[in-house]
Short mmCIF file of C-alpha atoms in Angstrom, two decimals:
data_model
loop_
_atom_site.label_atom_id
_atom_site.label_comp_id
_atom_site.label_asym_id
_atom_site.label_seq_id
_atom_site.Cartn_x
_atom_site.Cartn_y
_atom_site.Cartn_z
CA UNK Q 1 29.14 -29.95 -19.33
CA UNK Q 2 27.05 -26.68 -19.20
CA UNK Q 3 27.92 -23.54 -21.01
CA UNK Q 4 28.18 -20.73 -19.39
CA UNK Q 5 25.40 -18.81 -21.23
CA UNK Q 6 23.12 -21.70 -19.52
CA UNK Q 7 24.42 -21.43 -16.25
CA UNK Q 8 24.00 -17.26 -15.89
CA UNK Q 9 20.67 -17.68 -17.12
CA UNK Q 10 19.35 -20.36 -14.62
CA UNK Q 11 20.99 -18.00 -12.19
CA UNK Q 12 19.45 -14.76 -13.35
CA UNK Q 13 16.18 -16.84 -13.60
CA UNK Q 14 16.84 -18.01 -9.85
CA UNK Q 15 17.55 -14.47 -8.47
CA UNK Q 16 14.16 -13.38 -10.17
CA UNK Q 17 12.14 -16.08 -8.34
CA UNK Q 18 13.97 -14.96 -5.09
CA UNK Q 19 12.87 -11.30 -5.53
CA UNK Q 20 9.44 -12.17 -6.22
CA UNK Q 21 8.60 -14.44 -3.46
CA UNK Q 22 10.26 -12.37 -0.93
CA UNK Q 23 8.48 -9.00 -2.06
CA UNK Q 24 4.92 -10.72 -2.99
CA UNK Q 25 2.84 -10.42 -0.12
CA UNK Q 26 -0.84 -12.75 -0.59
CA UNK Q 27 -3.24 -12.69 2.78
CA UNK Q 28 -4.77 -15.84 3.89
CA UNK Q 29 -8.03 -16.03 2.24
CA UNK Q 30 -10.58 -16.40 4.85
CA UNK Q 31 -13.92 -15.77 3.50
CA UNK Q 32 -16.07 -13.61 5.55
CA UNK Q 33 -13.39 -13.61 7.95
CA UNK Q 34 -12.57 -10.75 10.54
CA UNK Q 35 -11.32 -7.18 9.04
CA UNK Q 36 -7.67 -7.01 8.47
CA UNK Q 37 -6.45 -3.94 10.89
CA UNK Q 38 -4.09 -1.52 8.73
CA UNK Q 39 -3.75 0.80 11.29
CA UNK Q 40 -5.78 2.32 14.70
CA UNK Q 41 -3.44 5.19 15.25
CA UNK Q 42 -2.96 4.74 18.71
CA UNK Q 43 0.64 4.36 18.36
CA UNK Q 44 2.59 6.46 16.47
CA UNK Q 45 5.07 3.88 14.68
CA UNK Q 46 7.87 5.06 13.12
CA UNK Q 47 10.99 2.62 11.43
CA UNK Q 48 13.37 1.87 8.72
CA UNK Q 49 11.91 -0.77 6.37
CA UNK Q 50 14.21 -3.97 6.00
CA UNK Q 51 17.12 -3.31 4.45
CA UNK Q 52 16.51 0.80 4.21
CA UNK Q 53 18.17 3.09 7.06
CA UNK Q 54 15.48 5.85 6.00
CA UNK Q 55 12.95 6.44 8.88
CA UNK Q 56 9.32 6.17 8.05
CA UNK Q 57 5.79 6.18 9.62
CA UNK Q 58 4.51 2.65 9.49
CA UNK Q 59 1.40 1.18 10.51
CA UNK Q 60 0.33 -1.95 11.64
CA UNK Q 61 1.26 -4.18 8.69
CA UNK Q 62 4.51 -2.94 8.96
CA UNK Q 63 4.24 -1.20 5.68
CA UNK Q 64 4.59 3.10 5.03
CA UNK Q 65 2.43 6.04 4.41
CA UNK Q 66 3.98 8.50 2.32
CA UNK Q 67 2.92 11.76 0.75
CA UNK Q 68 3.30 14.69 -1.89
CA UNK Q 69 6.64 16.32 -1.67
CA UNK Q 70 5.70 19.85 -1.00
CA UNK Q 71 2.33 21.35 0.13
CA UNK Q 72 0.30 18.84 1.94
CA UNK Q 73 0.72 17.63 5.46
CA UNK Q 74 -0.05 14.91 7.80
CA UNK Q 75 -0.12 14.58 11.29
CA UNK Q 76 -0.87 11.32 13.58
CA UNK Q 77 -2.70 11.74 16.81
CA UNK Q 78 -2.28 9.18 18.75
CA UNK Q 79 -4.72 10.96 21.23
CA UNK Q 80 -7.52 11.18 18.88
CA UNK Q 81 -6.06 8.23 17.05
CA UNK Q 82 -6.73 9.52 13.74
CA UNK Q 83 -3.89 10.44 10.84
CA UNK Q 84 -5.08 14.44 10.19
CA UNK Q 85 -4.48 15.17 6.76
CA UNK Q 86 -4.27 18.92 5.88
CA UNK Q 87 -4.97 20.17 1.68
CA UNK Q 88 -2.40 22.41 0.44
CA UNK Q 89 -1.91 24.10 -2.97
CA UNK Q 90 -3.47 21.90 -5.31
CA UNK Q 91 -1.38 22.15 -8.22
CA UNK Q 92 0.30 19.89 -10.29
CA UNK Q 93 2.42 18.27 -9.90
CA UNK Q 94 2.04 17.68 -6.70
CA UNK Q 95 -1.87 17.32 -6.40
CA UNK Q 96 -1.98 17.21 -2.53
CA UNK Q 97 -1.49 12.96 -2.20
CA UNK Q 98 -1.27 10.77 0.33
CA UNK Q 99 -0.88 7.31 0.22
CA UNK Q 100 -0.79 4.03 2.42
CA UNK Q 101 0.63 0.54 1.49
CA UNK Q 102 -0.33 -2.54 3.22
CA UNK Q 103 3.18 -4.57 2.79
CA UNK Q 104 7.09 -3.39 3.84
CA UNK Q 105 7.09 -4.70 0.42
CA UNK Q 106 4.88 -2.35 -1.49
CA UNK Q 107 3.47 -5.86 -3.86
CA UNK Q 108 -0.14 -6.99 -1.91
CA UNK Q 109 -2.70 -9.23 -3.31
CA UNK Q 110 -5.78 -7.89 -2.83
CA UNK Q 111 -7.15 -10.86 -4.83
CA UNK Q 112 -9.71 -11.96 -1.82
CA UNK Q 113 -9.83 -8.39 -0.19
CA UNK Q 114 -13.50 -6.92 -0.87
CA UNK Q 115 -12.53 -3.27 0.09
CA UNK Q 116 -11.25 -0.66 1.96
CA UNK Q 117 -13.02 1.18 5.08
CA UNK Q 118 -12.02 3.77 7.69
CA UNK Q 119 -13.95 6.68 9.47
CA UNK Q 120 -13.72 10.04 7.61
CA UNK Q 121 -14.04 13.61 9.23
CA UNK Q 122 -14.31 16.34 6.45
CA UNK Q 123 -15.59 19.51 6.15
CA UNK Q 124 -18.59 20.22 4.29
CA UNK Q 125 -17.63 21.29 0.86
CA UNK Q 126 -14.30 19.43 0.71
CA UNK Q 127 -13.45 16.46 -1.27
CA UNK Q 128 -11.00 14.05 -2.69
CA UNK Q 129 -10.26 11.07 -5.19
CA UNK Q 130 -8.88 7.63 -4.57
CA UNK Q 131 -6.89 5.19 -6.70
CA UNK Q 132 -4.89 2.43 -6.75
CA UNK Q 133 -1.17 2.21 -7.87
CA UNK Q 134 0.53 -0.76 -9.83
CA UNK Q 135 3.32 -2.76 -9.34
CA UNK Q 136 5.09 -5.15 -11.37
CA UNK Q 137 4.36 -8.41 -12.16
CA UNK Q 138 7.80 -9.57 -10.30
CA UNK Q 139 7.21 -6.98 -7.32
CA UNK Q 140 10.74 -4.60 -8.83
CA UNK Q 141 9.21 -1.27 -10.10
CA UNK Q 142 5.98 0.61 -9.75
CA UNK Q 143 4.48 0.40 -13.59
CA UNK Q 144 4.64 3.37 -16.15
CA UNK Q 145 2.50 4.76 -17.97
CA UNK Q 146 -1.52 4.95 -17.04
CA UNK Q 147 -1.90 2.37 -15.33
CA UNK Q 148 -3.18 3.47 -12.12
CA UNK Q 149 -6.95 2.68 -11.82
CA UNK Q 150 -9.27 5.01 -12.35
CA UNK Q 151 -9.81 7.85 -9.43
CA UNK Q 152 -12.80 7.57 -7.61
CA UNK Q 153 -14.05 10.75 -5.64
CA UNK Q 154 -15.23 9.97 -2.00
CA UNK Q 155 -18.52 11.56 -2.46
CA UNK Q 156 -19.38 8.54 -4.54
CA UNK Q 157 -19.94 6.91 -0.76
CA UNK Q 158 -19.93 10.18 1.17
CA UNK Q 159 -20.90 13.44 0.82
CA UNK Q 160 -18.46 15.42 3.59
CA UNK Q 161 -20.83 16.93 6.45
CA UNK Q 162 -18.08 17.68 9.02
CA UNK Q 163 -18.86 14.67 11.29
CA UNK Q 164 -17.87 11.29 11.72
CA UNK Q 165 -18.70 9.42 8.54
CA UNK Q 166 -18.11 5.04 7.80
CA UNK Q 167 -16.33 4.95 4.30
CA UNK Q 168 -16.59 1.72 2.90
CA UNK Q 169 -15.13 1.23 -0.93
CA UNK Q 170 -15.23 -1.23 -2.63
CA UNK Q 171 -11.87 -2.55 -4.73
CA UNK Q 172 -14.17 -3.46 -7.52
CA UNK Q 173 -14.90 0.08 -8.08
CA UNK Q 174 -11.21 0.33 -9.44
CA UNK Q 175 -11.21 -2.80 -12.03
CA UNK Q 176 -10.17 -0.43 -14.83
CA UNK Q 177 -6.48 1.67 -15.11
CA UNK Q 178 -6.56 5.10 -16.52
CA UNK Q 179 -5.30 3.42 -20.41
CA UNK Q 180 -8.88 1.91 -20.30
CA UNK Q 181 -7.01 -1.96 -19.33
CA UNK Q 182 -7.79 -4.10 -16.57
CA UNK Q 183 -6.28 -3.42 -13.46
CA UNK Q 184 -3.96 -5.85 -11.91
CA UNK Q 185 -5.20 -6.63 -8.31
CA UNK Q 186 -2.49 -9.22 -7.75
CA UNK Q 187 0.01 -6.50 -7.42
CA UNK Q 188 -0.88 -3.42 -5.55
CA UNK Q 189 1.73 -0.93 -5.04
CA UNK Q 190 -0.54 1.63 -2.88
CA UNK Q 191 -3.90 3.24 -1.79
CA UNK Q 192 -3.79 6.84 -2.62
CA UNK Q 193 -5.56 10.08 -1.48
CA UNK Q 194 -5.14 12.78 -4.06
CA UNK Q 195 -6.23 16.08 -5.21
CA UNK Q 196 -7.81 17.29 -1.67
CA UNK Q 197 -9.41 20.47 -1.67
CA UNK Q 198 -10.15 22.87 -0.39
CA UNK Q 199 -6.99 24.60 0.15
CA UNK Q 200 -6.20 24.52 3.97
CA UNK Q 201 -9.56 21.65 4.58
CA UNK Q 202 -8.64 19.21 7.36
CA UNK Q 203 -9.60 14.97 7.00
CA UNK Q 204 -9.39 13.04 9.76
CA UNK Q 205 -9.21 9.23 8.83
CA UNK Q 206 -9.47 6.55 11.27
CA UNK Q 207 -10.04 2.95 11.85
CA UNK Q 208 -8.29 1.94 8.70
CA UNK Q 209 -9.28 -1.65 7.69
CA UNK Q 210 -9.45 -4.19 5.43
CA UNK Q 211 -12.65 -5.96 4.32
CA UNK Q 212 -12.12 -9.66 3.15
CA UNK Q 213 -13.97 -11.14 0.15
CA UNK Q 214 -17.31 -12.44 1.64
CA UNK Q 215 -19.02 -14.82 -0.84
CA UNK Q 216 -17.18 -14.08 -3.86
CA UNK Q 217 -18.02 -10.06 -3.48
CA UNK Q 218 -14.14 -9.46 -3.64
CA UNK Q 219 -12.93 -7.26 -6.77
CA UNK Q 220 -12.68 -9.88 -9.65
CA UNK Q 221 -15.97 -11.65 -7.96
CA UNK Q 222 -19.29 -12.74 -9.24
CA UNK Q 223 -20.89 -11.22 -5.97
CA UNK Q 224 -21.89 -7.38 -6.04
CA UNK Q 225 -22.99 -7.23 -2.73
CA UNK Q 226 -21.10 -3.65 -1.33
CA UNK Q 227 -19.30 -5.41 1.37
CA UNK Q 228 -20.17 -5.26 5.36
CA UNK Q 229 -17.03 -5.80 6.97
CA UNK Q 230 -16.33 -9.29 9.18
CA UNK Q 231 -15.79 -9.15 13.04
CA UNK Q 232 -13.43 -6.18 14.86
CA UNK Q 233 -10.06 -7.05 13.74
CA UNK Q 234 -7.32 -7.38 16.75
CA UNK Q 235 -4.62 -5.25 16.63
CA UNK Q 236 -1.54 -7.04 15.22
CA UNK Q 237 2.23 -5.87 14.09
CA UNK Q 238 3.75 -7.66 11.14
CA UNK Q 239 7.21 -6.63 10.43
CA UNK Q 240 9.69 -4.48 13.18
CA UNK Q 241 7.87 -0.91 13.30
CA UNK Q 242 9.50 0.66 16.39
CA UNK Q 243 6.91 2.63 18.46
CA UNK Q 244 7.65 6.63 19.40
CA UNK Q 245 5.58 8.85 21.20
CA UNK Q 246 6.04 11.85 18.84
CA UNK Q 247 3.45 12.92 15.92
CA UNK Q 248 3.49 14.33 12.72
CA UNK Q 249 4.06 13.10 9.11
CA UNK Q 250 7.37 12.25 7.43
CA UNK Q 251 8.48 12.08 3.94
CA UNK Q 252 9.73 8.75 2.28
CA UNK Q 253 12.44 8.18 0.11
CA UNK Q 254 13.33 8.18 -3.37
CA UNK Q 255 12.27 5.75 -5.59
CA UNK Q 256 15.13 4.18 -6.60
CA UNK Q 257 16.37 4.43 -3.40
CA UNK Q 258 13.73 2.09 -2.49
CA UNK Q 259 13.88 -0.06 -5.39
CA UNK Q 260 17.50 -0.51 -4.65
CA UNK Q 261 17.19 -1.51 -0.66
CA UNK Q 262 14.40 -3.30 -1.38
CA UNK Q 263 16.58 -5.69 -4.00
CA UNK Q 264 19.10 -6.00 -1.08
CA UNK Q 265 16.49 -6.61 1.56
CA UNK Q 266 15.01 -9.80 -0.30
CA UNK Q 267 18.40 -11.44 -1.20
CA UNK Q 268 19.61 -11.24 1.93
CA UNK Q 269 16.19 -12.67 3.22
CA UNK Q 270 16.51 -14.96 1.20
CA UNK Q 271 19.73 -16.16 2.70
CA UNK Q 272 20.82 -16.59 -1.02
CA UNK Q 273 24.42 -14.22 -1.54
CA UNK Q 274 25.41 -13.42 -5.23
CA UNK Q 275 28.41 -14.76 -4.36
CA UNK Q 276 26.96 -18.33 -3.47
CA UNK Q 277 24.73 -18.31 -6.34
CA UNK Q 278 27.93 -17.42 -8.86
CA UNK Q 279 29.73 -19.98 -7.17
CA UNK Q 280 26.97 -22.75 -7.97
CA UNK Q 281 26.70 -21.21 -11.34
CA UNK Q 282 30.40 -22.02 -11.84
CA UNK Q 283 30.32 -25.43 -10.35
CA UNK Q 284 28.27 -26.56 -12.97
CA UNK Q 285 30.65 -25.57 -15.76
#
């Protein structure tokens, strides 16, 4: 007969598989395939992720954009279809970011994803950094510590002239965190736009995309071709983002707020209840 120090830990085992699955998202690796569409702003999509009752923009994964608490603002125009970004006080701790995730889960794979590329309009003289943001190994918490990648300024691919500018970047530009480590590509929390300046400077981004590994150019590849981008990616929803007709940028949650609904969200999807799971646990005494 099993003890019962064996039985809680196949079950605490068994809910940690279930939250991982549910929250991991991995892309179908097509190589050279077409551009994966994160968003062509011609909707303004707003929606509660699963299992949250907060409101938030999405885009077309289904995931949320997000920014700084105080000082900067954002503003979709569905019209223009661009997301206008505006630079505020650029003062810690704030630092003016914005940030986009490509999964309602905030875990992605970006494993066989060469880069990221959108259309830039920024004034001449303004600038900004870009990093990446790490989650856990089983998709629960965003990781402390340093171990965002390092921050790459955009006038490493552009210098800002005030017209419409392609932005392609590749992921392998971001292989190392801030403590110096590798980073962990397998579990991307977010994409983040920080420290714009000047104070008051306007970015329009549009066309948000992502590249697919081409020939082993992906960011752990051999290949260091700067990748081209596959065929125009069709416009696709994943997930239940409801459209709206109004603009202008929200605010998420807390964190833990979010780390809470999200540990709800992916039992329930699941279809696994504590309550069944205790009861199996129990059965086997």
């Amino acid at each position: 007969m099993m003890n019962v120090k064996v039985a809680v830990t196949l079950l605490v085992a068994s809910l940690a598989t279930t939250t991982y699955a549910q929250n991991h998202t991995v892309p179908e690796f097509i190589n050279c395939g077409p551009d994966i569409l994160v968003d062509d702003f011609s909707v303004h999509r707003t929606g509660a992720l699963p299992g949250e009752t907060v409101i938030r923009d999405l885009n077309l994964l289904g995931a949320d954009y997000g920014k700084s608490e105080a000082n900067l603002t954002y503003t979709i125009n569905t019209e223009g279809k661009y997301v206008e970004i505006v630079a505020g006080p650029n003062a810690p701790p704030n630092n003016n970011f914005f940030f986009s995730k490509f999964d309602a889960g905030a875990c992605y794979d970006l494993t066989h994803i060469a880069a990221v590329a959108y259309d830039l309009v920024a004034p001449v003289g303004s600038t900004f950094t870009m990093t990446l943001t790490q989650k856990s190994e089983n998709c629960t918490i965003r990781v402390p510590g340093n171990s965002d990648s390092d921050y790459v300024p955009i006038t490493k691919y552009v210098t800002p002239n005030g017209q419409k500018q392609s932005v392609v970047v590749p992921f392998a530009d971001f292989k190392k965190n801030l403590a110096g480590g590798a980073f962990d590509f397998v579990h991307l929390k977010d994409w983040t736009l920080t420290s714009f300046v000047p104070e008051g400077a306007r970015f329009q981004i549009s066309n948000l995309r992502l590249i697919r590994d081409c020939g082993d150019n992906g960011p752990l590849g051999k290949n260091t071709t700067v990748p081209a981008g596959g065929s125009t990616p069709v416009p696709t929803t994943t997930g239940a983002p409801k459209a709206t007709g109004t603009n202008g940028g929200t605010t998420g949650g807390n964190q833990q707020q979010q780390q809470t609904s999200n540990a709800g969200k992916l039992y329930g999807a699941a279809g696994i209840g504590l309550g069944t799971l205790l009861f199996g646990a129990l059965a086997m005494l």
